PDB file of C-alpha atoms in Angstrom:
ATOM      1  CA  MET A 491      10.228  -9.097  11.763  1.00  0.00           C
ATOM      2  CA  LYS A 492      10.024  -6.959   8.606  1.00  0.00           C
ATOM      3  CA  VAL A 493       6.365  -6.632   7.589  1.00  0.00           C
ATOM      4  CA  SER A 494       5.418  -5.138   4.226  1.00  0.00           C
ATOM      5  CA  LEU A 495       2.046  -3.396   4.044  1.00  0.00           C
ATOM      6  CA  LEU A 496       0.188  -2.904   0.767  1.00  0.00           C
ATOM      7  CA  PHE A 497      -2.633  -0.433   1.430  1.00  0.00           C
ATOM      8  CA  GLY A 498      -5.580   0.147  -0.879  1.00  0.00           C
ATOM      9  CA  SER A 499      -9.293   0.244  -1.371  1.00  0.00           C
ATOM     10  CA  PHE A 500      -8.943  -2.721  -3.768  1.00  0.00           C
ATOM     11  CA  ASN A 501     -12.020  -1.507  -5.567  1.00  0.00           C
ATOM     12  CA  PRO A 502     -11.990  -4.033  -7.168  1.00  0.00           C
ATOM     13  CA  ILE A 503      -9.023  -6.256  -6.459  1.00  0.00           C
ATOM     14  CA  HIS A 504      -7.329  -7.285  -9.723  1.00  0.00           C
ATOM     15  CA  GLU A 505      -4.348  -9.128 -11.168  1.00  0.00           C
ATOM     16  CA  GLY A 506      -2.088  -6.104 -10.746  1.00  0.00           C
ATOM     17  CA  HIS A 507      -2.646  -6.188  -6.971  1.00  0.00           C
ATOM     18  CA  MET A 508      -2.051  -9.922  -6.936  1.00  0.00           C
ATOM     19  CA  ALA A 509       1.175  -9.479  -8.925  1.00  0.00           C
ATOM     20  CA  ILE A 510       2.467  -6.998  -6.347  1.00  0.00           C
ATOM     21  CA  LEU A 511       1.624  -9.395  -3.512  1.00  0.00           C
ATOM     22  CA  ARG A 512       3.245 -12.298  -5.363  1.00  0.00           C
ATOM     23  CA  TYR A 513       6.376 -10.222  -5.943  1.00  0.00           C
ATOM     24  CA  LEU A 514       6.528  -9.205  -2.278  1.00  0.00           C
ATOM     25  CA  VAL A 515       6.209 -12.831  -1.163  1.00  0.00           C
ATOM     26  CA  GLU A 516       8.707 -14.239  -3.664  1.00  0.00           C
ATOM     27  CA  GLU A 517      11.259 -11.461  -4.217  1.00  0.00           C
ATOM     28  CA  SER A 518      11.240  -8.928  -1.388  1.00  0.00           C
ATOM     29  CA  PRO A 519      13.121  -9.118   1.917  1.00  0.00           C
ATOM     30  CA  ALA A 520       9.828  -9.043   3.836  1.00  0.00           C
ATOM     31  CA  ASP A 521       9.299 -11.674   6.513  1.00  0.00           C
ATOM     32  CA  GLU A 522       5.550 -11.137   6.272  1.00  0.00           C
ATOM     33  CA  VAL A 523       3.283  -9.571   3.665  1.00  0.00           C
ATOM     34  CA  ARG A 524       0.012  -7.894   4.596  1.00  0.00           C
ATOM     35  CA  MET A 525      -2.681  -6.332   2.494  1.00  0.00           C
ATOM     36  CA  VAL A 526      -4.456  -3.490   4.339  1.00  0.00           C
ATOM     37  CA  VAL A 527      -7.960  -2.938   2.978  1.00  0.00           C
ATOM     38  CA  SER A 528      -9.005   0.683   3.447  1.00  0.00           C
ATOM     39  CA  PRO A 529     -12.741   1.220   3.935  1.00  0.00           C
ATOM     40  CA  GLN A 530     -12.480   4.739   2.480  1.00  0.00           C
ATOM     41  CA  SER A 531      -9.457   6.618   1.169  1.00  0.00           C
ATOM     42  CA  PRO A 532      -9.374  10.292   2.172  1.00  0.00           C
ATOM     43  CA  PHE A 533      -8.333  11.016  -1.442  1.00  0.00           C
ATOM     44  CA  LYS A 534     -11.428   9.267  -2.792  1.00  0.00           C
ATOM     45  CA  LYS A 535     -14.004  10.814  -0.450  1.00  0.00           C
ATOM     46  CA  GLY A 536     -17.254  11.488  -2.245  1.00  0.00           C
ATOM     47  CA  ARG A 537     -16.520   9.095  -5.100  1.00  0.00           C
ATOM     48  CA  GLY A 538     -18.797   6.107  -5.257  1.00  0.00           C
ATOM     49  CA  LEU A 539     -17.312   2.731  -4.489  1.00  0.00           C
ATOM     50  CA  LEU A 540     -18.054  -0.320  -6.612  1.00  0.00           C
ATOM     51  CA  SER A 541     -18.860  -2.292  -3.489  1.00  0.00           C
ATOM     52  CA  ASN A 542     -18.997  -1.643   0.208  1.00  0.00           C
ATOM     53  CA  ALA A 543     -15.967  -2.066   2.425  1.00  0.00           C
ATOM     54  CA  SER A 544     -17.015  -5.439   3.864  1.00  0.00           C
ATOM     55  CA  LYS A 545     -17.518  -6.882   0.385  1.00  0.00           C
ATOM     56  CA  ARG A 546     -14.117  -5.567  -0.741  1.00  0.00           C
ATOM     57  CA  LEU A 547     -12.476  -7.077   2.356  1.00  0.00           C
ATOM     58  CA  LYS A 548     -14.137 -10.419   1.672  1.00  0.00           C
ATOM     59  CA  ALA A 549     -13.130 -10.284  -2.018  1.00  0.00           C
ATOM     60  CA  ALA A 550      -9.516  -9.531  -1.040  1.00  0.00           C
ATOM     61  CA  ARG A 551      -9.425 -12.485   1.346  1.00  0.00           C
ATOM     62  CA  GLU A 552     -10.945 -14.780  -1.282  1.00  0.00           C
ATOM     63  CA  ALA A 553      -8.465 -13.635  -3.956  1.00  0.00           C
ATOM     64  CA  VAL A 554      -5.454 -14.195  -1.688  1.00  0.00           C
ATOM     65  CA  THR A 555      -6.750 -17.619  -0.663  1.00  0.00           C
ATOM     66  CA  ALA A 556      -7.493 -18.613  -4.278  1.00  0.00           C
ATOM     67  CA  ALA A 557      -3.968 -17.572  -5.298  1.00  0.00           C
ATOM     68  CA  GLY A 558      -2.474 -19.626  -2.464  1.00  0.00           C
ATOM     69  CA  LEU A 559      -0.431 -16.676  -1.260  1.00  0.00           C
ATOM     70  CA  PRO A 560       0.812 -16.505   2.340  1.00  0.00           C
ATOM     71  CA  VAL A 561      -0.555 -12.973   2.730  1.00  0.00           C
ATOM     72  CA  ALA A 562      -2.558 -11.671   5.680  1.00  0.00           C
ATOM     73  CA  VAL A 563      -5.495  -9.472   4.722  1.00  0.00           C
ATOM     74  CA  SER A 564      -5.918  -6.827   7.411  1.00  0.00           C
ATOM     75  CA  ASP A 565      -9.054  -4.987   8.449  1.00  0.00           C
ATOM     76  CA  VAL A 566      -7.168  -2.782  10.941  1.00  0.00           C
ATOM     77  CA  GLU A 567      -8.602   0.402   9.422  1.00  0.00           C
ATOM     78  CA  PHE A 568     -12.193  -0.815   9.838  1.00  0.00           C
ATOM     79  CA  SER A 569     -12.100   0.027  13.555  1.00  0.00           C
ATOM     80  CA  MET A 570     -10.365   3.392  13.107  1.00  0.00           C
ATOM     81  CA  PRO A 571     -12.254   6.697  13.066  1.00  0.00           C
ATOM     82  CA  GLU A 572     -12.601   8.630   9.809  1.00  0.00           C
ATOM     83  CA  PRO A 573     -10.722  10.016   8.097  1.00  0.00           C
ATOM     84  CA  ARG A 574      -8.243   7.156   8.008  1.00  0.00           C
ATOM     85  CA  TYR A 575      -4.747   8.288   7.147  1.00  0.00           C
ATOM     86  CA  THR A 576      -1.856   5.949   6.375  1.00  0.00           C
ATOM     87  CA  ILE A 577       0.373   7.562   9.007  1.00  0.00           C
ATOM     88  CA  ASP A 578      -2.233   6.866  11.707  1.00  0.00           C
ATOM     89  CA  THR A 579      -2.541   3.237  10.657  1.00  0.00           C
ATOM     90  CA  LEU A 580       1.238   2.833  10.604  1.00  0.00           C
ATOM     91  CA  HIS A 581       1.506   4.331  14.093  1.00  0.00           C
ATOM     92  CA  LEU A 582      -1.314   2.110  15.380  1.00  0.00           C
ATOM     93  CA  LEU A 583       0.376  -1.014  14.019  1.00  0.00           C
ATOM     94  CA  GLN A 584       3.721   0.085  15.422  1.00  0.00           C
ATOM     95  CA  GLU A 585       2.113   0.603  18.830  1.00  0.00           C
ATOM     96  CA  LYS A 586       0.381  -2.810  18.741  1.00  0.00           C
ATOM     97  CA  GLU A 587       3.438  -4.651  17.391  1.00  0.00           C
ATOM     98  CA  PRO A 588       6.545  -2.779  18.591  1.00  0.00           C
ATOM     99  CA  ASP A 589       8.900  -5.634  17.678  1.00  0.00           C
ATOM    100  CA  ASN A 590       7.955  -5.473  13.992  1.00  0.00           C
ATOM    101  CA  GLU A 591       9.468  -3.158  11.402  1.00  0.00           C
ATOM    102  CA  PHE A 592       6.740  -1.971   9.041  1.00  0.00           C
ATOM    103  CA  VAL A 593       7.402  -1.070   5.407  1.00  0.00           C
ATOM    104  CA  LEU A 594       4.914   0.860   3.288  1.00  0.00           C
ATOM    105  CA  VAL A 595       4.450  -0.587  -0.201  1.00  0.00           C
ATOM    106  CA  MET A 596       2.969   1.540  -2.973  1.00  0.00           C
ATOM    107  CA  GLY A 597       2.766   1.858  -6.708  1.00  0.00           C
ATOM    108  CA  ALA A 598       5.053   4.318  -8.464  1.00  0.00           C
ATOM    109  CA  ASP A 599       2.098   6.594  -9.177  1.00  0.00           C
ATOM    110  CA  ASN A 600       1.503   7.021  -5.434  1.00  0.00           C
ATOM    111  CA  LEU A 601       5.147   7.836  -4.746  1.00  0.00           C
ATOM    112  CA  LEU A 602       4.765  10.878  -6.995  1.00  0.00           C
ATOM    113  CA  SER A 603       2.140  12.277  -4.586  1.00  0.00           C
ATOM    114  CA  LEU A 604       3.461  10.951  -1.252  1.00  0.00           C
ATOM    115  CA  GLU A 605       4.719  14.350  -0.148  1.00  0.00           C
ATOM    116  CA  ASN A 606       1.123  15.645  -0.449  1.00  0.00           C
ATOM    117  CA  TRP A 607      -0.246  12.963   1.869  1.00  0.00           C
ATOM    118  CA  ARG A 608      -1.086  13.849   5.443  1.00  0.00           C
ATOM    119  CA  CYS A 609       2.292  13.656   7.245  1.00  0.00           C
ATOM    120  CA  GLY A 610       4.017  12.351   4.116  1.00  0.00           C
ATOM    121  CA  ASP A 611       7.325  13.706   5.387  1.00  0.00           C
ATOM    122  CA  GLU A 612       6.789  11.848   8.667  1.00  0.00           C
ATOM    123  CA  ILE A 613       6.121   8.609   6.795  1.00  0.00           C
ATOM    124  CA  LEU A 614       9.423   9.072   4.961  1.00  0.00           C
ATOM    125  CA  ARG A 615      11.314   9.700   8.212  1.00  0.00           C
ATOM    126  CA  GLU A 616       9.801   6.794  10.150  1.00  0.00           C
ATOM    127  CA  PHE A 617       9.152   4.038   7.607  1.00  0.00           C
ATOM    128  CA  GLU A 618      10.866   2.458   4.651  1.00  0.00           C
ATOM    129  CA  VAL A 619       8.906   2.773   1.421  1.00  0.00           C
ATOM    130  CA  TRP A 620       9.033   0.117  -1.288  1.00  0.00           C
ATOM    131  CA  VAL A 621       7.768   1.141  -4.703  1.00  0.00           C
ATOM    132  CA  TYR A 622       6.319  -1.155  -7.350  1.00  0.00           C
ATOM    133  CA  PRO A 623       6.640   0.163 -10.938  1.00  0.00           C
ATOM    134  CA  ARG A 624       3.627   1.319 -12.950  1.00  0.00           C
ATOM    135  CA  PRO A 625       3.578   1.967 -16.675  1.00  0.00           C
ATOM    136  CA  GLY A 626       3.891   5.676 -17.359  1.00  0.00           C
ATOM    137  CA  SER A 627       5.087   6.551 -13.836  1.00  0.00           C
ATOM    138  CA  ASP A 628       8.774   7.377 -13.707  1.00  0.00           C
ATOM    139  CA  ALA A 629       9.506   7.353  -9.999  1.00  0.00           C
ATOM    140  CA  ARG A 630      13.312   7.213 -10.235  1.00  0.00           C
ATOM    141  CA  SER A 631      13.895  10.981  -9.950  1.00  0.00           C
ATOM    142  CA  VAL A 632      11.415  11.292  -7.070  1.00  0.00           C
ATOM    143  CA  ALA A 633      12.966   8.338  -5.229  1.00  0.00           C
ATOM    144  CA  ASP A 634      16.457   9.797  -5.711  1.00  0.00           C
ATOM    145  CA  ARG A 635      15.338  13.185  -4.377  1.00  0.00           C
ATOM    146  CA  LEU A 636      13.597  11.638  -1.357  1.00  0.00           C
ATOM    147  CA  ASN A 637      16.548   9.374  -0.590  1.00  0.00           C
ATOM    148  CA  ALA A 638      18.816  12.437  -0.638  1.00  0.00           C
ATOM    149  CA  MET A 639      16.879  13.898   2.298  1.00  0.00           C
ATOM    150  CA  PRO A 640      19.046  13.389   5.392  1.00  0.00           C
ATOM    151  CA  ASP A 641      16.240  11.930   7.514  1.00  0.00           C
ATOM    152  CA  CYS A 642      14.572   9.703   4.893  1.00  0.00           C
ATOM    153  CA  LYS A 643      14.338   6.086   6.091  1.00  0.00           C
ATOM    154  CA  GLY A 644      14.693   4.870   2.502  1.00  0.00           C
ATOM    155  CA  VAL A 645      12.759   4.547  -0.742  1.00  0.00           C
ATOM    156  CA  THR A 646      13.434   1.383  -2.742  1.00  0.00           C
ATOM    157  CA  LEU A 647      12.199   0.923  -6.302  1.00  0.00           C
ATOM    158  CA  PHE A 648      11.486  -2.627  -7.440  1.00  0.00           C
ATOM    159  CA  GLU A 649      12.797  -1.858 -10.899  1.00  0.00           C
ATOM    160  CA  ASP A 650      13.003  -5.517 -11.965  1.00  0.00           C
ATOM    161  CA  ALA A 651       9.347  -6.251 -11.137  1.00  0.00           C
ATOM    162  CA  PRO A 652       6.992  -7.108 -14.004  1.00  0.00           C
ATOM    163  CA  LEU A 653       4.719  -4.295 -15.190  1.00  0.00           C
ATOM    164  CA  TYR A 654       0.939  -4.570 -15.329  1.00  0.00           C
ATOM    165  CA  ASP A 655      -1.044  -1.928 -17.168  1.00  0.00           C
ATOM    166  CA  ILE A 656      -4.281  -2.187 -15.215  1.00  0.00           C
ATOM    167  CA  SER A 657      -6.019  -0.127 -12.557  1.00  0.00           C
ATOM    168  CA  SER A 658      -9.145  -0.438 -10.444  1.00  0.00           C
ATOM    169  CA  THR A 659     -10.400   2.868 -11.869  1.00  0.00           C
ATOM    170  CA  GLU A 660     -10.064   1.494 -15.386  1.00  0.00           C
ATOM    171  CA  ILE A 661     -11.988  -1.657 -14.404  1.00  0.00           C
ATOM    172  CA  ARG A 662     -14.756   0.383 -12.738  1.00  0.00           C
ATOM    173  CA  ASN A 663     -15.035   2.674 -15.776  1.00  0.00           C
ATOM    174  CA  ARG A 664     -15.465  -0.331 -18.066  1.00  0.00           C
ATOM    175  CA  GLY A 665     -18.324  -1.675 -15.927  1.00  0.00           C
TER     176      GLY A 665
END
């Protein structure tokens, strides 16, 4: 089974996240869509969170339920030691569910920094990456360069997906 994984702190969850999930359910080749709520991103260490991890997990589950989306909201990272890195979560899921093929889903802005992530090159070798567009983030040249690497599993841009100009940071800064 091909399982797409949308990671994030979802701090707070917003319509942009829901649009990505909706697109994955309706338009992607995924057999299952999961949202992985991260208690604390290593990139956001030291920055205050709008709400604690349990509240964000609950809010994510409520939003998915309210939208009627067949999306599983995962708390897999809640039992992992800090710091929690995407590669470790992907390996844990692969170990627990060896018959599934996991695909990392991210916004175009994250693709631009993927090579700076812990074991970013390993992620690219072992997992497909699907990229949702973001206004102002031109990921085409990065995706082309990554796909040209001989051991890259594949980076796919969802170029026909609707754009949403919203971010959790923007929402928090308004508050």
